[in-house]
Amino acid sequence: MRGPAPALYGPGVRDSSLSPRFPRPPRSAAPSPLPSRRSLLALCAAAPVAAVTAGHPASAASPTAAATGTARAGTTGMTGTTASTRSAAVIGGERLARTGVQVRAAARLPAKLSARAWLLADWASGEVLASYRAHERLAPASTLKMLFADTVLKKFDRTARHTVTAAELADIPSGSSLVGIQAGITYTVEQLWQGVFLRSGNDAVHVLAHMNGGVEQTVAEMQARAEDLQALDTHVVSPDGFDHPGQISSAYDLTLFARHGLRNADFRGYCATRTADFPAGGRKTFQIQNTDRLLTGSWGLKPYDGMIGVKNGYTTNAGNTFTGAAVRGGRTLVATVMHPENGANAVYEETAALLDWGFAQGSSAQAVGTLVEPLSEGGAPAGGAPGSRAAGAGSGTGTGAAASAGDAGPSTWRLVEGAGGTAALLAGGVWALRRRRAAARAAARAGTGGRHRR
């Protein structure tokens, strides 16, 4: 059953067809991901105690003990762990763990889909209409800012004012995309978020992160938020999506972030804003434009009919990533495309092709999986009891609309149920994971991150 389409604009946003141009530096090797929470929890599941793993993707599709995605032509050294390496229940349905294209429709999918992973879903129902390597872990680039916004956006009133300090700009990675924030200038929270969504400014992200208690605290909150959303392919190292060893996500998780974010009016308004006037000091301003080419039209692309955002990204290691949402005829679709082979426009062209296909299919494209609901909003843990939302996902039945944010639900950390022995094993696994995360952050501070991002 389809719900209403999200409104295009929130308060205080503007509409324009202008768009910036950015150079595209060459790609380089991506960092290998850290061992995941799933591998640690698998140890718990193997213990001789009465325990059930809840909330972790897995695959029954492949008997292989391990598999890694290898680089396609022109993406030297990019590595991602596929969902086929996992065992047990899969978040969103077992078909989403398979490595081939997953679709249930008579009409063929677009022919030229070169991306390493992609997913198309119905925003209202959560039905996944088609996917390819939905749970493959890849570098997310700036699309991770969707999770940052979903975590921090509600904490500050958009009219609140903040004077930026030099310390808040001191830890921005070299080579970052910037909106042009300057120490000593006072900005509204709305302007800072415009810098995040329109120009993908890492300077705006870091100022907001410091307002939130610091980068480290914000990263921890983003990780907890990802786990609450059941986006367990995601490991957060920095709040801005910049290349760091172990910073990964997946097409499935990015679509979860977009879907939940679009339920917030401010999130919708910011990601749909085409231009805004940004402070330059004194009474001076300069115009900033959204870098989403399907929203504004640029670099030879036309604005996509019905496009409402959400977020694009590029880094040297990640390549191009994009999650886009569009509404037609009262129906909203969300598509995520990660790391296509050819050119800066390919990520947009392939997203548009998937959206066109989805709108053309109407109700004939049956679901191959589902986008699960957050645990804190009543979502059932993946791999839960028969008849639960997650357990039924693989049957091709989509979930209903989301529970309201005020609904009581399971705790964020409700990952494992069972005897006390399982809890002890889990605690040991978490301790080991934290050591690995600390090592990753130390490596990032040593200058191992990638260059140039947006």
C-alpha atoms as one frame of an Amber mdcrd trajectory, in Angstrom:
protein
   0.000   0.000   0.000   1.484   3.294  -1.040   1.699   6.203   1.358   1.766
   9.881   0.492   4.792  11.267  -1.308   7.120  13.426   0.781   6.784  17.172
   0.287   9.410  18.638  -2.018  10.473  21.547   0.126  10.643  22.444   3.788
  10.702  25.986   5.164  13.292  28.507   4.058  14.557  26.770   0.899  15.057
  28.043  -2.622  14.737  26.700  -6.114  17.158  27.345  -8.963  18.604  25.529
 -11.944  22.199  26.590 -11.311  24.864  23.981 -10.633  28.630  24.021  -9.948
  31.365  22.157 -11.773  34.032  20.110 -10.064  37.205  18.499 -11.407  37.441
  14.734 -11.204  40.788  13.429  -9.920  41.813   9.858 -10.725  40.803   6.969
  -8.503  43.234   5.067  -6.330  43.166   1.985  -4.159  40.508   1.757  -1.473
  41.201   0.652   2.102  40.266  -2.840   3.161  37.323  -2.950   5.590  37.786
  -3.911   9.227  36.343  -7.155  10.575  32.635  -6.506  11.111  30.296  -6.816
  14.047  28.772  -9.757  12.224  31.973 -11.816  12.403  32.230 -11.157  16.121
  28.628 -12.088  16.720  29.088 -15.245  14.672  31.431 -16.442  17.397  28.620
 -15.970  19.876  26.220 -17.942  17.709  28.654 -20.839  17.521  28.967 -21.134
  21.314  27.131 -23.968  23.076  24.602 -21.687  24.712  20.940 -21.008  23.992
  21.315 -17.812  21.993  19.872 -16.332  18.836  21.687 -13.740  16.736  19.359
 -10.837  15.996  19.910  -7.966  13.581  22.838  -9.139  11.454  22.920  -9.757
   7.693  23.868 -13.176   6.469  23.565 -15.335   3.420  22.260 -18.780   2.714
  22.981 -18.329  -0.975  26.624 -19.351  -1.109  28.540 -22.239   0.490  31.829
 -20.438   0.225  33.556 -19.440   3.425  34.732 -16.088   2.062  34.364 -13.926
  -1.007  35.492 -10.443  -1.906  34.360  -8.098  -4.642  37.200  -7.274  -6.982
  37.904  -4.138  -8.928  36.162  -3.558 -12.219  38.000  -2.010 -15.133  39.196
   1.445 -14.218  38.724   0.986 -10.451  42.103  -0.408  -9.503  42.374  -1.882
  -6.043  38.803  -1.270  -4.873  37.716  -4.112  -2.641  34.369  -4.859  -1.033
  33.149  -7.823   0.991  30.052  -9.366  -0.563  27.011 -10.484   1.342  27.662
 -14.053   0.195  30.336 -14.347   2.880  27.758 -14.312   5.649  25.585 -17.003
   7.171  22.110 -17.184   8.730  19.351 -14.590   8.209  19.838 -11.623   5.897
  18.593  -8.159   6.733  15.890  -7.359   4.204  15.523 -10.925   2.920  17.848
 -13.707   1.814  17.699 -12.758  -1.879  19.524  -9.531  -1.066  22.579 -11.569
  -0.096  22.928 -13.106  -3.543  25.568 -11.727  -5.879  23.496 -11.678  -9.075
  20.769  -9.278 -10.149  17.598  -9.802  -8.124  14.300  -8.872  -9.770  10.752
 -10.207 -10.149   9.299  -8.511 -13.206   8.577  -9.372 -16.806  10.266  -6.282
 -18.217  14.028  -6.294 -18.491  16.116  -3.993 -16.379  18.138  -1.227 -18.075
  20.928  -2.768 -20.112  23.821  -0.499 -19.159  24.164  -0.906 -15.402  27.887
  -0.986 -14.657  27.773  -0.186 -10.926  29.421  -2.534  -8.449  26.239  -2.435
  -6.352  22.784  -0.869  -6.661  19.291  -1.037  -5.199  15.841   0.308  -6.096
  13.066   0.545  -3.490   9.614   1.975  -2.894   9.925   4.732  -0.275   6.496
   4.267   1.327   6.248   0.484   1.528   9.957  -0.302   1.866   9.704  -2.943
  -0.863  13.001  -3.577  -2.656  12.011  -3.833  -6.313  15.410  -4.833  -7.711
  18.979  -5.044  -6.499  22.509  -6.094  -7.296  24.951  -6.933  -4.481  22.771
  -5.008  -2.054  24.911  -5.820   0.984  28.344  -5.498  -0.609  30.480  -3.265
   1.594  32.052  -0.360  -0.276  33.417   3.073   0.532  30.411   5.445   0.739
  32.006   8.896   0.223  29.641  11.797   0.985  26.517   9.657   0.874  27.438
   8.854   4.492  26.379  12.427   5.280  22.789  11.149   5.103  23.486   9.162
   8.269  25.189  12.197   9.819  22.093  14.294   9.138  19.704  11.621  10.376
  21.738  11.438  13.600  22.301  15.146  14.342  19.663  17.151  12.443  16.990
  17.188  15.152  19.352  18.339  17.892  19.578  22.024  16.953  16.917  24.539
  16.036  17.431  25.760  12.485  17.304  29.406  13.614  19.986  28.975  16.307
  23.204  30.927  15.692  26.778  29.724  16.164  30.081  31.576  15.871  32.713
  29.271  14.392  36.110  28.894  16.081  39.430  27.942  14.499  39.509  24.764
  16.591  36.311  23.547  14.935  37.995  23.741  11.533  41.356  22.304  12.570
  40.592  18.598  12.078  39.159  18.726   8.540  40.990  16.218   6.305  43.241
  17.711   3.649  41.621  17.569   0.214  38.078  17.848   1.568  35.272  19.584
  -0.261  34.452  22.854   1.519  31.579  25.304   1.507  33.816  28.154   2.721
  33.158  28.495   6.447  35.434  30.956   8.220  36.369  31.214  11.880  34.868
  34.236  13.591  31.748  34.374  11.397  28.355  33.593  12.919  26.118  31.183
  10.985  22.622  29.922  11.565  22.157  26.177  11.937  20.114  26.303   8.732
  23.077  27.772   6.849  25.410  25.103   8.210  23.067  22.370   7.001  22.803
  24.049   3.605  26.581  23.821   3.461  26.338  20.085   4.212  23.596  19.200
   1.759  24.279  21.567  -1.141  28.075  21.745  -1.258  28.857  18.623   0.766
  31.089  20.824   2.907  33.260  18.918   5.337  33.853  22.227   7.114  30.102
  22.468   7.834  30.039  18.839   8.986  32.899  19.355  11.412  31.398  22.530
  12.892  28.107  20.728  13.515  29.982  17.707  14.902  31.827  19.948  17.378
  28.520  21.560  18.356  27.292  18.010  19.001  30.085  17.263  21.492  32.975
  16.556  19.144  33.876  14.392  16.189  34.518  11.251  18.235  31.182  11.492
  20.027  29.385  12.162  16.770  30.997   9.129  15.134  29.895   6.962  18.076
  26.341   8.308  17.816  26.293   7.696  14.059  27.414   4.116  14.592  24.730
   3.572  17.208  22.187   5.144  14.866  23.241   2.845  12.030  22.751  -0.147
  14.305  19.328   1.110  15.369  18.388   1.482  11.689  19.715  -2.087  11.212
  22.249  -0.744   8.718  24.875  -3.241   9.802  27.028  -3.137   6.685  28.099
   0.330   7.834  31.215   1.136   9.842  31.675   4.832  10.626  35.165   6.304
  11.045  34.475   9.977  10.271  31.220  11.968  10.146  31.853  13.370   6.662
  32.370  10.193   4.607  35.987  11.052   3.764  38.193   8.093   2.850  39.503
   6.337   5.958  40.555   2.702   6.411  37.506   0.673   7.385  34.879   3.310
   6.532  32.286   1.314   4.597  28.598   1.015   3.856  26.391  -0.680   1.251
  23.649   0.125  -1.242  21.131  -1.361   1.179  22.313   0.735   4.135  22.520
   3.980   2.159  18.957   3.448   0.996  17.902   2.921   4.616  19.518   6.250
   5.541  17.751   8.064   2.703  14.384   6.493   3.432  14.435   7.385   7.107
  15.911  10.829   6.519  13.182  11.736   4.045  10.601  11.273   6.793  11.959
  14.476   8.335  10.699  17.734   6.778  13.990  19.582   7.318  15.995  16.735
   5.763  13.690  16.796   2.720  13.917  20.541   2.444  17.702  20.696   2.605
  18.388  17.901   0.129  15.904  19.406  -2.357  17.346  22.939  -2.145  18.964
  24.021  -5.386  20.637  27.279  -4.321  21.137  29.344  -1.168  22.914  32.540
  -0.142  25.822  31.786   2.198  27.553  34.245   4.600  30.923  35.623   3.501
  31.534  37.951   6.445  29.983  41.286   7.287  26.878  41.730   5.202  28.316
  39.938   2.203  27.039  36.623   0.873  27.815  34.292  -2.005  25.570  31.795
  -3.736  26.040  28.066  -3.286  24.482  25.486  -5.599  23.525  21.864  -5.073
  25.974  19.382  -6.618  23.217  16.816  -7.325  23.153  16.865 -11.145  19.763
  15.146 -11.415  18.253  17.831  -9.200  19.739  20.865 -10.936  20.772  19.668
 -14.383  24.444  20.171 -15.300  27.362  18.559 -17.124  25.073  17.628 -20.005
  22.315  16.145 -17.828  18.755  17.383 -17.669  16.981  17.741 -14.309  15.206
  14.474 -13.566  11.424  14.801 -13.551  10.218  14.572  -9.950  13.687  14.473
  -8.347  13.694  15.445  -4.641  17.356  14.714  -3.643  19.036  12.954  -1.812
  22.896  12.896  -1.723  25.812  12.389  -4.072  29.431  11.655  -3.260  32.882
  11.237  -4.707  36.279  10.372  -3.273  39.444   9.050  -4.839  38.953   5.632
  -3.285  35.167   5.407  -3.373  34.602   6.654  -6.879  31.120   8.054  -7.524
  28.177   7.170  -5.298  24.630   8.493  -5.319  21.311   7.936  -3.612  18.441
   9.671  -5.368  14.699   9.884  -4.699  11.960  10.971  -7.072   8.156  11.169
  -6.962   5.709  10.610  -9.836   1.990  10.029  -9.686   2.006   9.968  -5.899
   4.670   7.246  -5.754   8.186   7.847  -4.420  11.104   5.614  -5.397  14.627
   5.618  -3.970  17.662   4.296  -5.845  21.262   3.896  -4.705  24.109   3.382
  -7.190  27.679   2.716  -6.019  30.828   2.902  -8.128  29.817   2.617 -11.786
  32.580   2.008 -14.303  32.477   4.967 -16.629  32.547   8.707 -16.098  31.221
  11.172 -13.558  27.739  11.182 -15.113  27.330   7.390 -15.036  26.203   7.338
 -11.407  23.379   9.746 -12.283  22.491   8.116 -15.589  22.219   4.673 -13.998
  20.166   6.065 -11.113  17.800   7.745 -13.588  17.516   4.525 -15.604  16.571
   2.534 -12.472  14.009   5.126 -11.417  12.515   5.189 -14.937  12.253   1.403
 -14.875  10.618   1.396 -11.453   8.024   4.018 -12.360   7.252   2.193 -15.610
   6.667  -1.124 -13.864   3.987   0.163 -11.521   2.785  -2.687  -9.318   4.036
  -5.439 -11.657   7.506  -5.507 -10.076   7.141  -7.722  -7.023   9.480  -7.224
  -4.099  12.688  -9.198  -3.767  13.223  -7.931  -0.224  12.373  -5.088   2.080
  13.879  -2.093   3.841  13.576  -2.871   7.536  12.375  -0.417  10.165  14.504
   1.043  12.984  14.518  -0.951  16.191  13.663   2.176  18.188  10.522   2.680
  16.086   9.127  -0.810  16.503  11.099  -2.588  13.796  11.617  -6.307  14.296
  15.263  -7.395  14.603  16.414  -9.142  11.423  16.304 -12.887  11.862  13.498
 -12.521  14.399  10.596 -14.838  15.081   8.590 -16.249  12.145   5.964 -13.773
  11.018   8.045 -10.766  12.010   8.720  -8.013   9.496  12.301  -9.125   8.911
  11.575 -12.839   8.801   8.969 -12.373   6.099  11.105 -10.102   3.982  12.440
 -12.795   1.713   8.946 -13.845   0.644   8.596 -10.805  -1.568   6.092  -9.063
   0.720   6.947  -5.476   1.553   6.552  -3.950   4.974   3.960  -1.367   5.826
   4.632   2.276   6.458   6.924   3.174   9.298   5.842   3.366  12.887   5.854
   6.851  14.318   9.047   8.121  15.882   7.380   8.224  19.274   6.560   4.512
  19.312   8.291   2.438  21.919  10.577  -0.220  20.528  13.513  -2.476  21.280
  16.787  -0.975  22.461  19.529  -0.061  19.967  21.753  -2.680  21.536  19.194
  -5.490  21.359  21.373  -7.606  19.120  21.593 -10.919  20.906  19.069 -12.757
  23.059  19.951 -15.784  25.121  21.792 -17.012  28.153  24.366 -15.184  30.221
  27.201 -17.029  28.526  26.267 -15.423  25.208  26.303 -11.970  26.758  29.835
 -12.587  27.996  30.982 -13.654  24.549  29.354 -10.602  23.010  31.115  -8.314
  25.475  34.454  -9.812  24.477  33.630  -9.311  20.813  32.659  -5.684  21.323
  35.919  -5.065  23.198  37.903  -6.509  20.303  35.934  -4.469  17.763  36.580
  -1.259  19.678  40.321  -1.968  19.604  40.139  -2.363  15.819  38.188   0.891
  15.469  40.742   2.717  17.604  43.510   1.368  15.382  41.635   2.543  12.286
  41.242   6.030  13.699  44.924   6.137  14.594  45.829   5.126  11.047  43.540
   7.821   9.678  45.198  10.460  11.839  48.541   9.294  10.493  47.439  10.512
   7.052  46.323   7.317   5.325  43.027   8.735   4.097  42.114   9.371   0.482
  42.017  12.738  -1.239  39.336  14.979  -2.696  35.760  14.303  -1.791  32.290
  15.660  -2.060
